[in-house]
C-alpha cells in the first residue's frame, strides 16, 4: 500500500512538473519568415546547393510540413502574408488581394490616406494595417504581455511588412524604392529610430545598392539588405533580450519580383534562392549570438507559389498558355451592350480572374444587377481555356467540386472581392498584352500556386517531417500554442500537433 501511495505521489509531482514546464517556459524571440513566391519543390531543387546553415539547418534540425497547402483563392501576396499571421482567410480577415474595392473605390491593400511617410517625402508611406479586420500572432502576443512584447515587421514590400506585424506592432519598415530608404508611416511613429537612419545612410554609401536603384527588387541584393535591416532591428530593439517574448516578421520579396520577370527556371532565379540561403545562415548565426541557441523559434513559409512560364511548358509538350484578361473585359462590355443595351461600360476591370462591375453604371442605366452578372458569367464560359464562371454570391450553390468551392468561398468577402469569378484550365493564367518569353505569375488554386514550404526550427521544435495535409492557416495557431497565447480572433486553422505535443 505504501508503495502505491509513493508511486501516486511521484506521478502527481511529475504531472505538476510537466504542467509547470508546459506553461512556464517560452522562447525569447519568435521569427516569422515568408519567402515571396517560393514553391515547395524548391527545397528539393536546390537542396544539394544549399549551405549547411540556411534552409538545410531548418530541415536537418527542425520540422518540415511537406504537404502544406493554401486553402483559398486567389493565391497572391497580400492575402498570403495576412493568412499566415492571422490563421484565417479573406472571407474573415478582409484582405482580398493586393488591390481590391472598399465602398466602390479601388484601394491598395494597405492603403491609408490618413497617414504619411516617415523617412521620405513620397506617397510610399501612406500605408497602415487599417484595412485588415483580424488580429495577428503579434497582436495576440502584445495583448498577452500587456503590450510589453516588441513586434517588428520588415520587408521590401509595404504589405509584406505591415500585415504580418499586425495592428498593434511597434513598427513596420519597408523600402521606398524611389528614395532607396527604409521607411514607415505616422501610423507607427513620427521619426525613424536611429538604427534605421544608420541603415539608410549605409545604403546611400553602398555602390551596389545605388547602381541597382529603383530596380533593386530585381536583384538578390534586395534580400541581403532586408537581412541587414532585420539584424539592425535585432540590435536596435534588443529583441529577445527582455523579460517577455518578442516577435520579428521578415518577408523576402526579391524572389517574387525576380520570379515574375524571369520565371521559375534559370540562372537569375537560382541566384536569388542561393543568395537568400546564405542570408538566412547569417540571420540564424546572429540569432544564436544575440538571443542564444535554442532560445528562439523560427518558421519559414511562402505567401504563394508560381506557375511555370507557358513557353517553357509548351517547349516540353505540356499544356499551358495565357488568357489576356484586358481583352476579355472589352469583350464582356461589348456583349452587355449587344444583349442588355448597356450604353456605357459596366465591367470595370479584372483582378485574379475576378471581374468587378461598376455598380453605379449598372444602376444609372436601369440594368438589373443579377441579369448583368448572369450575362457576364455566360459569356465568360465561352472564352477559350476558361472552364466555368460563377456569380460570387452564388458560390455556395454552384455546381463545382467541393474542394474548389470551399477554396472560392474562403477567398470571398462581399463588397471587396468582385462580382463574377472565372476558373481557368490548369496552367492557363491571366496576362495583359503580349506573351512574355520568361515571365510568370500566380493566383490560382492549383498546386503550383498553392503548395508551399512550411518549416519550423528552434525552441522546443522536434526534428522530423510529415506528409499530412496542413494549411497556411495552421501556422498561426501552432505558434500561438507554443507560446500559450490566444489565437488571432478570426483564426480558423488548427495547431500542427506534431510540433506542439
CSV table of C-alpha atoms in Angstrom, one decimal:
chain,number,residue,atom,x,y,z
A,1,UNK,CA,0.0,0.0,0.0
A,2,UNK,CA,2.8,2.4,0.9
A,3,UNK,CA,4.5,1.6,-2.5
A,4,UNK,CA,1.2,2.5,-4.3
A,5,UNK,CA,0.9,5.8,-2.4
A,6,UNK,CA,4.5,6.6,-3.1
A,7,UNK,CA,4.0,5.9,-6.8
A,8,UNK,CA,0.9,8.0,-6.9
A,9,UNK,CA,2.7,10.9,-5.2
A,10,UNK,CA,5.6,10.6,-7.7
A,11,UNK,CA,3.1,10.7,-10.5
A,12,UNK,CA,1.5,13.8,-9.1
A,13,UNK,CA,4.8,15.5,-8.8
A,14,UNK,CA,5.7,14.5,-12.3
A,15,UNK,CA,2.5,15.8,-13.7
A,16,UNK,CA,2.8,19.0,-11.8
A,17,UNK,CA,6.3,19.4,-13.1
A,18,UNK,CA,5.1,18.8,-16.7
A,19,UNK,CA,2.4,21.3,-16.3
A,20,UNK,CA,4.8,23.9,-14.9
A,21,UNK,CA,7.2,23.3,-17.7
A,22,UNK,CA,4.4,23.4,-20.3
A,23,UNK,CA,3.2,26.8,-19.2
A,24,UNK,CA,6.3,28.3,-17.6
A,25,UNK,CA,8.8,28.3,-20.4
A,26,UNK,CA,8.8,30.4,-23.6
A,27,UNK,CA,11.2,31.3,-26.3
A,28,UNK,CA,12.8,34.7,-26.1
A,29,UNK,CA,12.1,35.5,-29.7
A,30,UNK,CA,9.8,34.3,-32.5
A,31,UNK,CA,11.0,34.9,-36.0
A,32,UNK,CA,8.5,34.6,-38.9
A,33,UNK,CA,10.0,34.3,-42.4
A,34,UNK,CA,7.9,34.5,-45.6
A,35,UNK,CA,9.6,33.9,-48.9
A,36,UNK,CA,7.5,35.5,-51.6
A,37,UNK,CA,6.6,33.2,-54.5
A,38,UNK,CA,8.6,30.2,-53.1
A,39,UNK,CA,7.3,26.9,-54.5
A,40,UNK,CA,7.6,23.9,-52.1
A,41,UNK,CA,9.6,21.9,-54.6
A,42,UNK,CA,12.4,24.5,-54.5
A,43,UNK,CA,13.5,22.9,-51.2
A,44,UNK,CA,14.5,19.7,-53.1
A,45,UNK,CA,15.5,21.5,-56.3
A,46,UNK,CA,18.2,23.5,-54.5
A,47,UNK,CA,19.0,21.2,-51.6
A,48,UNK,CA,22.4,20.0,-52.8
A,49,UNK,CA,23.4,23.6,-53.4
A,50,UNK,CA,22.2,25.0,-50.1
A,51,UNK,CA,24.8,25.8,-47.4
A,52,UNK,CA,24.6,24.0,-44.1
A,53,UNK,CA,23.3,26.9,-42.0
A,54,UNK,CA,20.3,28.2,-44.0
A,55,UNK,CA,17.5,26.1,-45.4
A,56,UNK,CA,19.4,22.9,-44.7
A,57,UNK,CA,19.6,23.9,-41.0
A,58,UNK,CA,15.9,24.3,-40.8
A,59,UNK,CA,15.4,20.9,-42.5
A,60,UNK,CA,18.1,19.0,-40.6
A,61,UNK,CA,17.4,20.5,-37.1
A,62,UNK,CA,13.7,21.4,-37.4
A,63,UNK,CA,10.4,20.1,-38.6
A,64,UNK,CA,9.1,20.1,-42.2
A,65,UNK,CA,5.4,20.0,-43.2
A,66,UNK,CA,5.8,18.7,-46.7
A,67,UNK,CA,2.2,18.9,-47.7
A,68,UNK,CA,1.3,22.5,-46.7
A,69,UNK,CA,-1.4,24.0,-49.0
A,70,UNK,CA,-3.1,27.3,-49.4
A,71,UNK,CA,-6.8,26.6,-48.8
A,72,UNK,CA,-8.3,29.7,-50.6
A,73,UNK,CA,-8.1,31.6,-53.8
A,74,UNK,CA,-6.7,33.9,-55.1
A,75,UNK,CA,-3.1,33.0,-54.1
A,76,UNK,CA,-1.4,36.4,-54.0
A,77,UNK,CA,1.0,38.3,-51.8
A,78,UNK,CA,-1.2,40.5,-49.6
A,79,UNK,CA,-3.6,37.6,-48.8
A,80,UNK,CA,-0.8,35.1,-48.2
A,81,UNK,CA,1.1,37.3,-45.7
A,82,UNK,CA,-2.1,38.1,-43.9
A,83,UNK,CA,-3.3,34.5,-43.8
A,84,UNK,CA,0.0,33.2,-42.4
A,85,UNK,CA,-0.2,35.6,-39.4
A,86,UNK,CA,-4.0,35.7,-38.8
A,87,UNK,CA,-4.6,31.9,-39.3
A,88,UNK,CA,-7.5,33.0,-41.4
A,89,UNK,CA,-8.7,33.7,-45.0
A,90,UNK,CA,-10.1,36.7,-46.9
A,91,UNK,CA,-13.7,35.7,-46.0
A,92,UNK,CA,-12.8,36.6,-42.4
A,93,UNK,CA,-9.7,38.9,-42.4
A,94,UNK,CA,-10.9,41.1,-45.3
A,95,UNK,CA,-7.7,41.3,-47.3
A,96,UNK,CA,-8.9,40.1,-50.6
A,97,UNK,CA,-6.0,40.9,-52.9
A,98,UNK,CA,-3.0,43.2,-53.5
A,99,UNK,CA,-5.7,45.6,-54.6
A,100,UNK,CA,-9.5,45.4,-54.1
A,101,UNK,CA,-12.5,47.6,-53.6
A,102,UNK,CA,-13.9,49.2,-50.5
A,103,UNK,CA,-17.2,51.1,-50.8
A,104,UNK,CA,-16.9,51.1,-54.6
A,105,UNK,CA,-13.4,52.6,-54.6
A,106,UNK,CA,-10.3,50.7,-55.6
A,107,UNK,CA,-7.6,50.7,-53.0
A,108,UNK,CA,-4.1,49.2,-52.5
A,109,UNK,CA,-4.4,46.5,-49.8
A,110,UNK,CA,-2.6,48.5,-47.1
A,111,UNK,CA,-3.5,52.0,-48.4
A,112,UNK,CA,-4.3,54.6,-45.7
A,113,UNK,CA,-4.6,58.2,-46.9
A,114,UNK,CA,-4.9,59.4,-43.3
A,115,UNK,CA,-1.2,58.7,-42.6
A,116,UNK,CA,2.0,59.9,-44.3
A,117,UNK,CA,5.5,58.6,-44.9
A,118,UNK,CA,8.2,58.8,-42.2
A,119,UNK,CA,11.7,58.6,-43.7
A,120,UNK,CA,10.9,60.0,-47.1
A,121,UNK,CA,8.6,62.5,-48.8
A,122,UNK,CA,6.9,60.1,-51.3
A,123,UNK,CA,3.5,58.5,-51.3
A,124,UNK,CA,5.1,55.2,-50.5
A,125,UNK,CA,4.3,55.9,-46.8
A,126,UNK,CA,0.5,56.3,-46.8
A,127,UNK,CA,0.2,52.8,-45.6
A,128,UNK,CA,-1.2,51.0,-42.5
A,129,UNK,CA,-3.0,47.8,-41.4
A,130,UNK,CA,-6.4,49.5,-41.1
A,131,UNK,CA,-8.0,47.6,-43.9
A,132,UNK,CA,-7.2,44.4,-42.0
A,133,UNK,CA,-10.2,43.2,-40.0
A,134,UNK,CA,-8.5,40.5,-37.9
A,135,UNK,CA,-5.7,40.3,-35.3
A,136,UNK,CA,-2.4,38.6,-35.9
A,137,UNK,CA,0.0,36.5,-33.9
A,138,UNK,CA,1.9,39.7,-32.9
A,139,UNK,CA,-1.3,41.4,-31.8
A,140,UNK,CA,-2.2,38.4,-29.6
A,141,UNK,CA,1.4,38.3,-28.2
A,142,UNK,CA,1.2,42.0,-27.3
A,143,UNK,CA,-2.2,41.6,-25.7
A,144,UNK,CA,-1.0,38.6,-23.7
A,145,UNK,CA,2.0,40.5,-22.3
A,146,UNK,CA,0.2,43.8,-21.7
A,147,UNK,CA,2.0,45.2,-24.7
A,148,UNK,CA,5.4,44.6,-23.2
A,149,UNK,CA,6.4,42.4,-26.2
A,150,UNK,CA,8.0,44.1,-29.1
A,151,UNK,CA,6.7,43.2,-32.6
A,152,UNK,CA,8.5,44.4,-35.7
A,153,UNK,CA,7.8,43.8,-39.4
A,154,UNK,CA,10.4,44.2,-42.2
A,155,UNK,CA,10.2,43.8,-45.9
A,156,UNK,CA,10.9,45.3,-49.3
A,157,UNK,CA,7.1,45.4,-49.9
A,158,UNK,CA,4.9,47.6,-47.7
A,159,UNK,CA,2.1,44.9,-47.4
A,160,UNK,CA,4.6,42.2,-46.6
A,161,UNK,CA,5.9,44.3,-43.6
A,162,UNK,CA,2.6,45.7,-42.4
A,163,UNK,CA,0.1,42.8,-42.4
A,164,UNK,CA,2.4,40.3,-40.7
A,165,UNK,CA,3.2,42.7,-37.9
A,166,UNK,CA,-0.4,43.5,-37.2
A,167,UNK,CA,-2.4,46.4,-35.8
A,168,UNK,CA,-0.5,46.9,-32.5
A,169,UNK,CA,3.0,46.4,-33.8
A,170,UNK,CA,5.8,48.6,-32.5
A,171,UNK,CA,6.9,49.2,-36.1
A,172,UNK,CA,6.8,48.1,-39.7
A,173,UNK,CA,9.5,49.1,-42.1
A,174,UNK,CA,9.5,48.8,-45.9
A,175,UNK,CA,11.7,50.0,-48.8
A,176,UNK,CA,10.9,53.2,-50.6
A,177,UNK,CA,12.5,52.3,-53.9
A,178,UNK,CA,12.5,55.9,-55.2
A,179,UNK,CA,14.3,57.2,-52.2
A,180,UNK,CA,16.2,53.9,-51.6
A,181,UNK,CA,15.5,54.1,-47.9
A,182,UNK,CA,13.6,52.0,-45.4
A,183,UNK,CA,10.6,54.0,-44.3
A,184,UNK,CA,7.5,53.6,-42.1
A,185,UNK,CA,4.3,55.7,-41.6
A,186,UNK,CA,2.9,58.0,-39.0
A,187,UNK,CA,0.6,55.1,-38.0
A,188,UNK,CA,3.6,53.8,-36.1
A,189,UNK,CA,5.8,56.8,-35.3
A,190,UNK,CA,6.8,60.3,-36.2
A,191,UNK,CA,10.6,59.7,-36.5
A,192,UNK,CA,12.7,56.8,-37.7
A,193,UNK,CA,14.8,55.1,-35.0
A,194,UNK,CA,18.5,55.7,-35.0
A,195,UNK,CA,19.3,52.2,-36.2
A,196,UNK,CA,17.0,52.7,-39.3
A,197,UNK,CA,18.7,56.0,-40.1
A,198,UNK,CA,22.0,54.3,-39.8
A,199,UNK,CA,20.9,51.6,-42.1
A,200,UNK,CA,19.7,54.1,-44.6
A,201,UNK,CA,23.0,56.1,-44.5
A,202,UNK,CA,24.9,52.8,-45.2
A,203,UNK,CA,22.7,52.1,-48.2
A,204,UNK,CA,23.4,55.6,-49.6
A,205,UNK,CA,27.1,54.8,-49.5
A,206,UNK,CA,26.7,51.3,-50.9
A,207,UNK,CA,27.7,51.4,-54.6
A,208,UNK,CA,25.9,48.2,-55.4
A,209,UNK,CA,22.6,49.5,-53.9
A,210,UNK,CA,22.9,52.8,-55.7
A,211,UNK,CA,23.7,51.1,-59.0
A,212,UNK,CA,20.6,48.9,-58.7
A,213,UNK,CA,18.5,51.9,-57.9
A,214,UNK,CA,14.7,51.6,-58.2
A,215,UNK,CA,15.2,48.1,-59.7
A,216,UNK,CA,16.8,46.7,-56.6
A,217,UNK,CA,13.9,44.3,-56.1
A,218,UNK,CA,15.1,42.6,-59.3
A,219,UNK,CA,18.3,41.6,-57.6
A,220,UNK,CA,19.3,39.2,-54.9
A,221,UNK,CA,20.9,42.2,-53.2
A,222,UNK,CA,17.4,43.2,-52.1
A,223,UNK,CA,17.2,40.1,-49.9
A,224,UNK,CA,20.6,40.9,-48.4
A,225,UNK,CA,19.7,44.4,-47.4
A,226,UNK,CA,16.4,43.0,-45.9
A,227,UNK,CA,18.5,40.7,-43.8
A,228,UNK,CA,20.8,43.6,-42.9
A,229,UNK,CA,17.7,45.6,-41.8
A,230,UNK,CA,16.4,42.6,-39.7
A,231,UNK,CA,19.8,42.3,-38.0
A,232,UNK,CA,19.8,46.1,-37.3
A,233,UNK,CA,16.4,45.7,-35.7
A,234,UNK,CA,17.5,42.8,-33.6
A,235,UNK,CA,20.3,45.0,-32.2
A,236,UNK,CA,18.4,48.3,-32.2
A,237,UNK,CA,15.3,47.0,-30.5
A,238,UNK,CA,17.2,44.5,-28.3
A,239,UNK,CA,14.8,41.8,-29.5
A,240,UNK,CA,14.8,38.6,-27.4
A,241,UNK,CA,16.7,40.3,-24.6
A,242,UNK,CA,13.7,41.4,-22.4
A,243,UNK,CA,11.6,39.6,-19.9
A,244,UNK,CA,8.8,38.6,-22.4
A,245,UNK,CA,8.8,37.1,-25.8
A,246,UNK,CA,9.4,39.4,-28.8
A,247,UNK,CA,8.5,38.8,-32.5
A,248,UNK,CA,10.3,39.7,-35.7
A,249,UNK,CA,8.4,39.3,-39.0
A,250,UNK,CA,10.7,39.2,-42.1
A,251,UNK,CA,9.4,38.9,-45.6
A,252,UNK,CA,11.7,38.4,-48.6
A,253,UNK,CA,10.2,39.9,-51.7
A,254,UNK,CA,13.0,39.8,-54.3
A,255,UNK,CA,12.2,36.2,-55.1
A,256,UNK,CA,8.7,37.3,-56.3
A,257,UNK,CA,10.0,40.2,-58.3
A,258,UNK,CA,12.7,38.1,-59.9
A,259,UNK,CA,10.2,35.2,-60.5
A,260,UNK,CA,7.7,37.4,-62.2
A,261,UNK,CA,10.4,38.7,-64.6
A,262,UNK,CA,12.4,35.6,-65.3
A,263,UNK,CA,10.1,32.7,-64.2
A,264,UNK,CA,10.7,29.6,-62.1
A,265,UNK,CA,13.8,28.4,-64.0
A,266,UNK,CA,17.1,29.9,-64.9
A,267,UNK,CA,20.3,31.5,-63.5
A,268,UNK,CA,18.6,34.6,-62.0
A,269,UNK,CA,16.1,32.5,-60.0
A,270,UNK,CA,18.8,30.1,-58.9
A,271,UNK,CA,20.9,33.0,-57.8
A,272,UNK,CA,18.0,34.5,-55.8
A,273,UNK,CA,17.5,31.4,-53.8
A,274,UNK,CA,21.1,30.6,-53.2
A,275,UNK,CA,21.9,34.1,-52.1
A,276,UNK,CA,18.8,34.0,-49.8
A,277,UNK,CA,20.1,30.8,-48.3
A,278,UNK,CA,23.4,32.5,-47.3
A,279,UNK,CA,21.4,35.4,-45.9
A,280,UNK,CA,19.4,33.0,-43.8
A,281,UNK,CA,22.5,31.4,-42.5
A,282,UNK,CA,23.8,34.9,-41.5
A,283,UNK,CA,20.5,35.6,-39.8
A,284,UNK,CA,20.4,32.4,-37.8
A,285,UNK,CA,24.0,32.9,-36.6
A,286,UNK,CA,23.0,36.4,-35.4
A,287,UNK,CA,20.1,34.9,-33.5
A,288,UNK,CA,22.3,32.3,-31.9
A,289,UNK,CA,24.7,35.1,-30.9
A,290,UNK,CA,22.3,37.7,-29.7
A,291,UNK,CA,19.4,35.6,-28.3
A,292,UNK,CA,21.1,32.3,-27.7
A,293,UNK,CA,21.0,29.0,-29.5
A,294,UNK,CA,17.8,27.2,-28.5
A,295,UNK,CA,16.2,30.4,-27.1
A,296,UNK,CA,14.5,31.4,-30.4
A,297,UNK,CA,12.0,29.8,-32.6
A,298,UNK,CA,11.5,30.5,-36.3
A,299,UNK,CA,9.1,29.4,-39.1
A,300,UNK,CA,9.5,29.8,-42.8
A,301,UNK,CA,6.8,29.6,-45.4
A,302,UNK,CA,5.6,31.3,-48.6
A,303,UNK,CA,2.7,33.5,-49.4
A,304,UNK,CA,2.1,31.6,-52.7
A,305,UNK,CA,4.0,29.6,-55.3
A,306,UNK,CA,4.1,30.2,-59.1
A,307,UNK,CA,3.3,28.6,-62.4
A,308,UNK,CA,6.0,27.7,-64.9
A,309,UNK,CA,6.2,30.0,-67.8
A,310,UNK,CA,3.9,28.8,-70.6
A,311,UNK,CA,6.6,29.0,-73.3
A,312,UNK,CA,8.8,26.7,-71.2
A,313,UNK,CA,5.8,24.3,-70.7
A,314,UNK,CA,4.9,24.3,-74.4
A,315,UNK,CA,8.5,23.6,-75.4
A,316,UNK,CA,8.2,20.3,-73.5
A,317,UNK,CA,4.7,19.5,-74.9
A,318,UNK,CA,2.9,20.4,-71.8
A,319,UNK,CA,-0.4,22.3,-71.9
A,320,UNK,CA,-0.2,26.0,-70.8
A,321,UNK,CA,-0.9,29.5,-72.0
A,322,UNK,CA,-2.2,33.0,-71.4
A,323,UNK,CA,-5.6,34.4,-71.1
A,324,UNK,CA,-5.5,38.1,-72.0
A,325,UNK,CA,-8.0,39.4,-69.5
A,326,UNK,CA,-7.8,43.0,-70.7
A,327,UNK,CA,-9.2,41.8,-74.0
A,328,UNK,CA,-11.8,39.7,-72.1
A,329,UNK,CA,-13.0,42.8,-70.3
A,330,UNK,CA,-13.6,44.6,-73.6
A,331,UNK,CA,-15.4,41.5,-75.0
A,332,UNK,CA,-17.7,41.4,-71.9
A,333,UNK,CA,-18.6,45.1,-72.2
A,334,UNK,CA,-19.4,44.6,-75.9
A,335,UNK,CA,-21.6,41.6,-75.0
A,336,UNK,CA,-23.5,43.6,-72.4
A,337,UNK,CA,-24.1,46.4,-75.0
A,338,UNK,CA,-25.4,43.9,-77.5
A,339,UNK,CA,-27.6,41.8,-75.2
A,340,UNK,CA,-28.7,44.2,-72.4
A,341,UNK,CA,-28.3,47.5,-74.2
A,342,UNK,CA,-25.6,48.8,-71.9
A,343,UNK,CA,-24.7,52.2,-73.3
A,344,UNK,CA,-21.5,52.6,-71.3
A,345,UNK,CA,-19.0,50.0,-69.9
A,346,UNK,CA,-20.2,48.1,-66.9
A,347,UNK,CA,-17.3,45.7,-66.3
A,348,UNK,CA,-14.8,47.9,-64.6
A,349,UNK,CA,-11.8,45.5,-64.5
A,350,UNK,CA,-10.4,42.1,-63.8
A,351,UNK,CA,-8.1,41.1,-60.9
A,352,UNK,CA,-7.1,37.4,-60.5
A,353,UNK,CA,-9.9,36.2,-62.7
A,354,UNK,CA,-12.4,38.2,-60.6
A,355,UNK,CA,-14.5,40.6,-62.6
A,356,UNK,CA,-15.5,43.8,-60.9
A,357,UNK,CA,-18.7,45.6,-62.1
A,358,UNK,CA,-19.3,49.3,-61.9
A,359,UNK,CA,-22.5,49.2,-59.7
A,360,UNK,CA,-23.1,52.8,-60.2
A,361,UNK,CA,-23.1,52.4,-64.0
A,362,UNK,CA,-25.4,49.5,-63.7
A,363,UNK,CA,-27.9,51.5,-61.6
A,364,UNK,CA,-27.7,54.6,-63.8
A,365,UNK,CA,-28.6,52.6,-66.9
A,366,UNK,CA,-31.5,50.9,-65.2
A,367,UNK,CA,-30.0,47.5,-65.6
A,368,UNK,CA,-30.8,44.5,-63.4
A,369,UNK,CA,-27.6,43.6,-61.5
A,370,UNK,CA,-28.4,39.9,-61.3
A,371,UNK,CA,-29.0,39.8,-65.1
A,372,UNK,CA,-25.8,41.6,-65.7
A,373,UNK,CA,-23.8,39.1,-63.6
A,374,UNK,CA,-25.6,36.2,-65.3
A,375,UNK,CA,-24.7,37.6,-68.8
A,376,UNK,CA,-21.1,38.1,-67.8
A,377,UNK,CA,-20.8,34.6,-66.4
A,378,UNK,CA,-22.4,33.0,-69.5
A,379,UNK,CA,-20.1,34.9,-71.9
A,380,UNK,CA,-17.0,34.0,-69.8
A,381,UNK,CA,-17.8,30.3,-70.2
A,382,UNK,CA,-17.4,30.7,-73.9
A,383,UNK,CA,-13.9,32.2,-73.6
A,384,UNK,CA,-11.2,29.7,-74.7
A,385,UNK,CA,-9.5,28.0,-71.7
A,386,UNK,CA,-12.0,29.2,-69.1
A,387,UNK,CA,-13.7,26.1,-67.6
A,388,UNK,CA,-16.6,28.0,-65.9
A,389,UNK,CA,-17.6,31.2,-64.3
A,390,UNK,CA,-19.8,31.9,-61.3
A,391,UNK,CA,-21.7,34.8,-59.7
A,392,UNK,CA,-19.7,35.2,-56.5
A,393,UNK,CA,-22.9,35.5,-54.5
A,394,UNK,CA,-24.0,32.1,-55.8
A,395,UNK,CA,-20.8,30.2,-55.0
A,396,UNK,CA,-22.3,28.1,-52.2
A,397,UNK,CA,-24.8,26.5,-54.7
A,398,UNK,CA,-22.6,26.5,-57.8
A,399,UNK,CA,-22.0,23.1,-59.5
A,400,UNK,CA,-18.3,22.9,-58.6
A,401,UNK,CA,-16.1,20.2,-57.0
A,402,UNK,CA,-16.5,20.7,-53.2
A,403,UNK,CA,-12.8,21.3,-52.6
A,404,UNK,CA,-12.6,24.1,-55.2
A,405,UNK,CA,-15.9,25.5,-53.9
A,406,UNK,CA,-14.6,25.8,-50.4
A,407,UNK,CA,-11.5,27.5,-51.6
A,408,UNK,CA,-13.5,30.0,-53.5
A,409,UNK,CA,-15.8,30.7,-50.5
A,410,UNK,CA,-12.9,31.2,-48.2
A,411,UNK,CA,-11.4,33.8,-50.6
A,412,UNK,CA,-14.6,35.8,-51.0
A,413,UNK,CA,-15.5,38.9,-48.9
A,414,UNK,CA,-18.7,40.7,-50.0
A,415,UNK,CA,-18.1,44.1,-51.5
A,416,UNK,CA,-14.3,43.6,-51.8
A,417,UNK,CA,-13.9,40.5,-53.9
A,418,UNK,CA,-15.7,41.3,-57.2
A,419,UNK,CA,-18.9,40.1,-58.7
A,420,UNK,CA,-18.1,37.2,-61.1
A,421,UNK,CA,-15.2,34.7,-60.8
A,422,UNK,CA,-13.8,32.6,-63.7
A,423,UNK,CA,-12.0,29.3,-63.3
A,424,UNK,CA,-9.3,28.8,-66.0
A,425,UNK,CA,-7.8,25.5,-67.1
A,426,UNK,CA,-4.6,24.4,-65.3
A,427,UNK,CA,-1.5,26.3,-66.3
A,428,UNK,CA,-3.6,29.0,-68.1
A,429,UNK,CA,-3.2,32.2,-66.3
A,430,UNK,CA,-4.1,35.9,-66.7
A,431,UNK,CA,-1.9,38.2,-68.7
A,432,UNK,CA,-2.3,41.7,-70.1
A,433,UNK,CA,-0.8,42.2,-73.5
A,434,UNK,CA,2.0,40.4,-75.3
A,435,UNK,CA,3.2,36.9,-74.5
A,436,UNK,CA,6.3,37.1,-72.3
A,437,UNK,CA,9.3,34.9,-73.1
A,438,UNK,CA,10.3,34.2,-69.5
A,439,UNK,CA,7.7,35.9,-67.2
A,440,UNK,CA,5.2,34.1,-64.9
A,441,UNK,CA,2.6,34.8,-62.3
A,442,UNK,CA,0.3,33.1,-59.8
A,443,UNK,CA,-3.1,33.4,-58.2
A,444,UNK,CA,-4.9,30.0,-58.7
A,445,UNK,CA,-5.9,27.1,-56.6
A,446,UNK,CA,-3.6,24.7,-58.4
A,447,UNK,CA,-0.7,23.0,-56.6
A,448,UNK,CA,1.9,25.1,-58.5
A,449,UNK,CA,0.5,28.2,-56.8
A,450,UNK,CA,-0.8,26.6,-53.6
A,451,UNK,CA,1.8,24.1,-52.4
A,452,UNK,CA,4.2,26.0,-50.2
A,453,UNK,CA,7.1,25.2,-47.8
A,454,UNK,CA,6.4,25.1,-44.1
A,455,UNK,CA,9.4,24.8,-41.8
A,456,UNK,CA,9.9,25.2,-38.1
A,457,UNK,CA,13.2,25.3,-36.2
A,458,UNK,CA,14.5,26.3,-32.8
A,459,UNK,CA,13.0,26.3,-29.3
A,460,UNK,CA,11.1,23.1,-28.4
A,461,UNK,CA,10.7,22.1,-32.1
A,462,UNK,CA,11.2,18.4,-32.7
A,463,UNK,CA,13.2,17.1,-35.6
A,464,UNK,CA,11.1,15.4,-38.2
A,465,UNK,CA,8.7,15.7,-41.1
A,466,UNK,CA,5.1,14.9,-42.0
A,467,UNK,CA,3.3,14.4,-45.3
A,468,UNK,CA,-0.1,15.0,-43.6
A,469,UNK,CA,-2.0,17.8,-45.3
A,470,UNK,CA,-1.8,21.0,-43.4
A,471,UNK,CA,-2.7,24.5,-44.4
A,472,UNK,CA,-1.3,28.0,-44.5
A,473,UNK,CA,-3.8,29.0,-41.8
A,474,UNK,CA,-2.4,26.4,-39.4
A,475,UNK,CA,0.9,28.2,-38.8
A,476,UNK,CA,-0.6,31.0,-36.6
A,477,UNK,CA,-2.4,28.6,-34.2
A,478,UNK,CA,0.7,26.4,-34.0
A,479,UNK,CA,2.9,29.4,-32.9
A,480,UNK,CA,0.2,30.6,-30.5
A,481,UNK,CA,0.1,27.1,-29.0
A,482,UNK,CA,3.8,27.1,-28.5
A,483,UNK,CA,3.6,30.5,-26.8
A,484,UNK,CA,0.4,29.6,-24.8
A,485,UNK,CA,-1.4,32.7,-26.0
A,486,UNK,CA,-4.8,33.0,-27.5
A,487,UNK,CA,-5.2,32.5,-31.3
A,488,UNK,CA,-5.9,35.5,-33.5
A,489,UNK,CA,-9.6,36.5,-33.3
A,490,UNK,CA,-10.6,35.2,-36.8
A,491,UNK,CA,-8.3,32.1,-36.8
A,492,UNK,CA,-9.8,29.1,-38.5
A,493,UNK,CA,-6.6,27.0,-38.6
A,494,UNK,CA,-5.6,24.1,-36.4
A,495,UNK,CA,-2.4,23.8,-34.5
A,496,UNK,CA,0.1,21.3,-36.0
A,497,UNK,CA,0.1,18.8,-33.1
A,498,UNK,CA,3.3,17.0,-34.3
A,499,UNK,CA,5.1,20.2,-33.3
A,500,UNK,CA,3.1,21.3,-30.3
A,501,UNK,CA,2.7,18.0,-28.5
